[in-house]
Structures are given as structure tokens and as C-alpha cells.
Amino acid sequence: MSSNSGIQIPSRLPLLLTHEGVLLPGSTMRISVETARNMHLVKNRLLKGTSLKSTIIGVIPNTRDPEYDTEDLPTLHSIGTAGLAVQVVGSNWPKPHYTLLITGLCRFRVAQLLKEGPFPVAEVEQLDKLEQYTSPDEMSEAAGPDGELGELSQRFYQAAVQLVGMLDMSVPVVAKLRRLLDSLPRETLPDVLASMIHTSNKEKLQVLDAVSLEERFKKTLPLLTRQIEGLKLLQKTRKPRLDDDKRVLAVRKGGVLPGRQFSLDEEGDDEDGDDTAVLERKVKGANMPEPALRVCLKELKRLKKMPQSMPEYALTRNYLDLMVELPWSKSTTDCLDIHAARVLLDSDHYAMEKLKRRVLEYLAVRQLKSTLKGPILCFVGPPGVGKTSVGRSIARTLGREFHRIALGGVCDQSDIRGHRRTYVGSMPGRIINGLKTVGVNNPVFLLDEVDKLGKSLQGDPASALLEVLDPEQNHSFTDHYLNVAFDLSQVLFIATANSTATIPPALLDRMEVLQVQGYTQEEKVEIAHRHLIPHQLEQHGLTPQQLQIPQDTTQDIISKYEHKHSHIHRGCFTHARSVAGQREEGSDYRSNRSQRPDGVSADMAAPPDMPIVIDHIALKDILGPHVFEMEVSERLTLPGVAVGLAWTPLGGEIMFVEASRMEGEGQLTLTGQLGDVMKESAHLAMSWLRSNAKTYQLTNLVGGSDPLEGTDIHLHFPAGAVTKDGPSAGVTMVTVLASLFSGRLVRSDVAMTGEITLRGLVLPVGGIKDKVLAAHRAGVKCVIIPKRNEKDLEEIPANVRKELDFVTASNLDEVLNAAFDGGFPGMSNPLTLPHIVSKL
């Protein structure tokens, strides 16, 4: 080496002991710092230092087994490497540690250990120079033309060139290494290449201990020769594969191999081996639009230049595989036979006339115009009415593929639009993934629970759906993962929701909302015997000859137990166990039943070959006491009680409103978990009655004309655990307070709904059909509704309309006259006759 004095390392260096390898001068190494000594070195030296010298440390290989490492300082290796810490990264998982990126500078010898704690510090002697290395020509002149050092240097250089030449020069790292061989000084090559080739830590330690340059060349040259021989052996094993590729290429170009007959089977095998060529044919045969084809060909060109070991190779290959599998031009032919569609819909679903009519209208228009874009339908209704099953039936009717996407709880827009490919673990959104699953570009997509979408820091999926559900935009829907447009205009989107209140207005505006109301009791009985009972019998391995459920029993299940079909499942389960017991033991189902009330002994059971009939007694044994009891007349035995009608996402319900008064200071107390709108309606009702107290002869406890003077009013809505809100209870509150102040009972067969104003007008409300059905289930005979809701009575089944009287009221006078027997305040009042009483 040159005698010129270069940059000197500090004479005192903190020492970093490492088990992970041997750092050689000129190489870079990542070292994990976990031991207490090394952690103190990083914290007190590297993180607090401000000068360049503070980042220079000594790296000493620790030959002791790390499993048996103790707090005592091990015997230090005499020679180490001075390194420059160029990066320090800290982490607390799975335990506190640091990761250092260190570049080796030069060798040093430990002259004297100055201190051991908290981290070792030693006085060192620099062995290599950091600057003014001799060039290759200077080394040859210094060693002489026939000098041993010059000959070793030349042999080592030639071996290094041979090694690099055996690697793939298309890889940027290999090309850069080839340029470095001509620019680096010869004396640095042994350290640089020894750190790059496959060597053990023991062999690297021998290279580190070789202080003289001649000894270093002698130690490293055999390692380099061994690596070259290994690559030669690897190339020999790959040569047959290369020959096969050349034969395939010759056949594709029309050439004939001498002395060999070519068969079609061999051609198929060879083509399967060439994955890139097969993928290219798939890309060109996928019938993609021109923009998507250009992107795929560009990615395919990049893929051919990548080695398979690169991480990006797998990402690009997965992207191209997805692009090939997408149904760019694959579609199914719609079945446009309207009569067959009607028969299929009627066989799958009972009632639901509005939904069926809309589907048939779509088919009729498709017959006239085949390029009609798919409508965006939204079925809104309570759970269990068949919204999802209707979507599946529509797909069967059209002859299309069906795919369901559950959106409940989704709060990341990437679920709709996908992730960008720059992210680790990126994937397409649910729309594109669904198209890949069904394999056609015109399926029926069911977007289930669209009203339960969330919002988070990852975006708003409801906003992402705006592009999907807009017929004017979804012909060029762009998923972030694909980054090319895909045509969704032929997809028939059907959304389901329990309520439109939580759907953003912009999204709701893009959909055609179809209300799927609840069923009447007669419809429920018909649905149970047409669909539910046969399905449950099949699921439990029973036949109609083994178990029969009469319509009267089904009526009791609907009215006195659950409104859903879960109790039918329980009945089938119980009797399946009974049938199985009869087969094994010959025992009878009713052997343990108690004496029937009609005097017939339960032991006189039907023989095993007779069907089991579930009557009202067996029903009580299976399901227990009645869950629902009709108590309307029992609750309205005192003044200050009335029946209101409420709408919930589960359907309509009757709602009792109670009021009481006591001496006080004129305060109004509201209980029952009421929302702000209901509280305002209560104050409106109180204000209207106080302003009309003389007209209706309302008095307080002491006989005054102001009902609130010296009186406190308590208004309560039972079922206090359920939150209630909305304006439709206004007329009920007025009726309850009028009954309380007048001391008269409200009719027990009347239920009502409607919003009120301060002037006494009755405004329209929603959910009329569900509310009327709830009143019908409860045995109510008269329903008071706003006059502007009279048009909604057309949606109510005819059999229900025949059994109910409807009073359409435009003001509170008409409501009170219909709610009390003989009118209000009495028959002598000129406003005693109701405005209109309709029995439809």
C-alpha cells in the first residue's frame, strides 16, 4: 500500500460485539443490536453524538455462542473492522432493539482494552489506509512485472471478471458490479468479493485476519474459484432446459429438427413450460378493450425482463392473471319469455306483486331494445320478507349468474374500488373480484345491507358506490388495482336495506326504491305452507306423512309466538327426535304426555305409521307459553291511555301511550327513551290543548280552565328500553291528554297515527301499510290516519281493508271525535261527526 498518510480513525473506539457475521472493509452489513452492552453503545454514542467521528465504531466478531452469552465481557478477537454507522433504526416489537447499517472502513488491531462498561472501549491501531490506494497500474509497477503480488492481483482480477460474466448482466446490480471491477483499486477487491460470494463466517474471519495484501489474495482466491465451479455446475444442470426452449422456438418458427419427428403432444408440453408465451397468448385472446390490452402488453414486456426471484415478478404476474380471467366480453343470454318468468316468480315467492311487476316490465323493455342498461333497484323492507331471495329469483328468471356482496359494516372504500398496486398485499375490490368469480360481465349483483355502510379514516364506501350505481358513469368503472376502465353497464345491481334513513341522499337518488312491506297474517300462513314448512321438513329428514301442521296451528304460531319461522324449525326438530326414537325403541311420541283436557288419555297415541299432527296442545308443549297476548282492551280501562301506531325497521307495531296528572307547578315530564322530535310533539300537543281548553271543556285538578295550572303532567311510552322518535305519535299524544283532562275513556278498538301542527292540522306520515297491518294483528277495528295518506290505503290487501274502518282526518277535531264514543266533548258539540269514515 502507499505510504501516503490518509484519513486516520480515532485512536479510541467503542466496540460493538456481533454474532451475526463478519464485517469486512468496503462492504455494508445490517447488524441487530439486542444485548445490553450494544444497546448502551447505540444510545450513548451513536444517538447522542454530533460529529462524524462519533459515528465511527469498532465491530468485533464474537465467536462465543449467543445462547451462552453472559454479562462478563468475552475474550475479544484481536482484529476488527472500523465501521461508519450510516443508519440507526429502533423498534419495540417483539422487544426493544436497534438495527444498524454499517459500512466497513478499515482493519484495526486492539492494542489495549480501556474500559468494559457500560460498553467496551479500546485503544486501537489502524492497519489499513483509507485513502490514496494504488491503482492497478501502480501496483503492477511496485511489484514488478514478474512479482508475486502483481501475479496474484492479476489472477484474482481475471477470476472476478469470469465470475461476474457468468451472471445475468440484465440485472442492474450485476452490471454495476462489472463496472466497479474496473474502477476499484485492486487491493480492495478481496474484501469486497469475499463479502458478496457464498462463504462461511469462519472463512470471512480468515480473510479479516489476513493483514498483508499478499496473504489476503491467497485466502480469497480459492473462495472465488470455488464459487465459479459451483456456477459452472449449475449451468450444466440448466442446459437441457435451454435446449428444450430452443427446440420449441424452432418449431414455432416453422423449423424442423433433424433426426426427430415432432408430435402435437410434445408441442403442448413445451408450450406449457413456456409460461410467458402462454400468458401472452391468453392476453391477446381475452378480447380486452384496446386501452386494457395496451397496459397488459406493457406489463408483459416488463415481466419478460424480470428475473423470477424479484418480488415484483409475482405482483406483475398476479396482475396479468387477473386481467386475463376477467370477463371482458363474456356474457350470458337473457331469457326474455315473460310468461315463463311470471310462472317462475310466482312459484318462488307469494305476494310481492310490485316487485314482480317491475321485473316483468324490465323484460318487456329488453324485448324491444336489447342494449338497455341494467336498472339500479333498491329493495327496502324489514328483515325476513325475502329481499335477498327475490334477488336470487330474478337472476334465475333472467338466466344470469348471481353474486351477493355483503356491505354491512364495511368502512373502507378499498372494498369497493380496490387497493393500488403500490401497497403490499393489494387486491381488487369486491366488484371486480365478483366479476372474476361469476365469469360473465352481465350478472345480477346483490348489494346486501347497503344502509349499514360505515365511514372511517380509510374513506367512505358509500361515496365509492356512487360511480358503481350510476348508469351514466359505470360504463367506465376504474378499480384502483386494475387502473383501467371496466364496463359495468350490463350488470343488474340490486341493493337491499331495512331503512332509507341511513342511506346518503346522493346514493339514494341513484337507485329506484321499491318498498317490500310486511305480510298479512293470511299471507304468512300461505307462505308457511307453500315454502317454509316443506323446506323445514326436507331439512330435518321428515315427510308430510310423518308430520302435519294444520293451518290453525300455523295461525297460532304467527299470532301468539314469533313473527318469523324459527318456531317451525323447533317443531320439526322436536318431532324428528320423536320419529327417530320410535324407530329405535318403538316408543310413542305422546307416551309421556299429560292427560288431555278433553278426557282422552295421552297414552292412546297414534301408531308409528300414522302422521303426527301438531295441534294447539302439542304446540304449547313444544314452544311453551304464549309470547304475545292481545291486551288492547285490557290496557284501555282508565282515562289517559290510547293506542298509537309506530314504524320500525322490523315492521309496524302498536304503541301504548299513558298519561297521569298530580298536583304540582305545571311541569310536563316525558319518559320512555324519547327522541327530540317526539319531545317536541308532546309540547305541541300540550300547547294546542291549553289553547283550546274552553272549547273542549278541559279543566285542571281544581276546576280551572288552564289544564296545567297547579298540575304536573307525566307522559310515558312503555317499553322504555327501546329508543323512540318521529312525529307520527302527535295525534296519539293529543288524544291521551284530552282523555286525561276530560276523564273520558278512549275507544279500545281505535289506533291512530299522524303528525300535528300548532294550529291543529294533521299532516301525513310514512309506513302506513306496516302500521295498518300491525293494527290488524292486534285486533283493532278502527284506524285513524291523516287524510293525505288516503292514497296509501290502495297498497293494503283487500281482506284487511274489509275488516277495518278507516277514519281520514285533516285536523285534530276530527281525530278526537273519532277516538271517543259519542264524539268529543259530547254529542251536543257541533264537531261531533267525523270528517270521513271509510270502510274499504
Coordinates of C-alpha atoms in Angstrom, one line a residue, residues 72 127 132 148 323 372 385 449 559 569 636 641 731 738 798:
D72 CA -19.0 -11.0 31.6
L127 CA -3.9 -1.4 9.9
Q132 CA -4.6 7.0 -1.7
E148 CA 4.2 -12.5 -6.9
M323 CA -56.7 -9.3 -16.3
L372 CA -80.9 -1.5 -22.4
V385 CA -89.6 -10.5 4.0
E449 CA -77.4 -4.2 3.7
S559 CA -100.2 -14.5 16.2
H569 CA -87.8 -25.3 12.9
L636 CA -107.6 1.0 27.9
V641 CA -104.4 5.8 27.7
V731 CA -102.3 12.7 17.3
A738 CA -107.7 15.0 26.1
A798 CA -108.4 -6.2 0.2

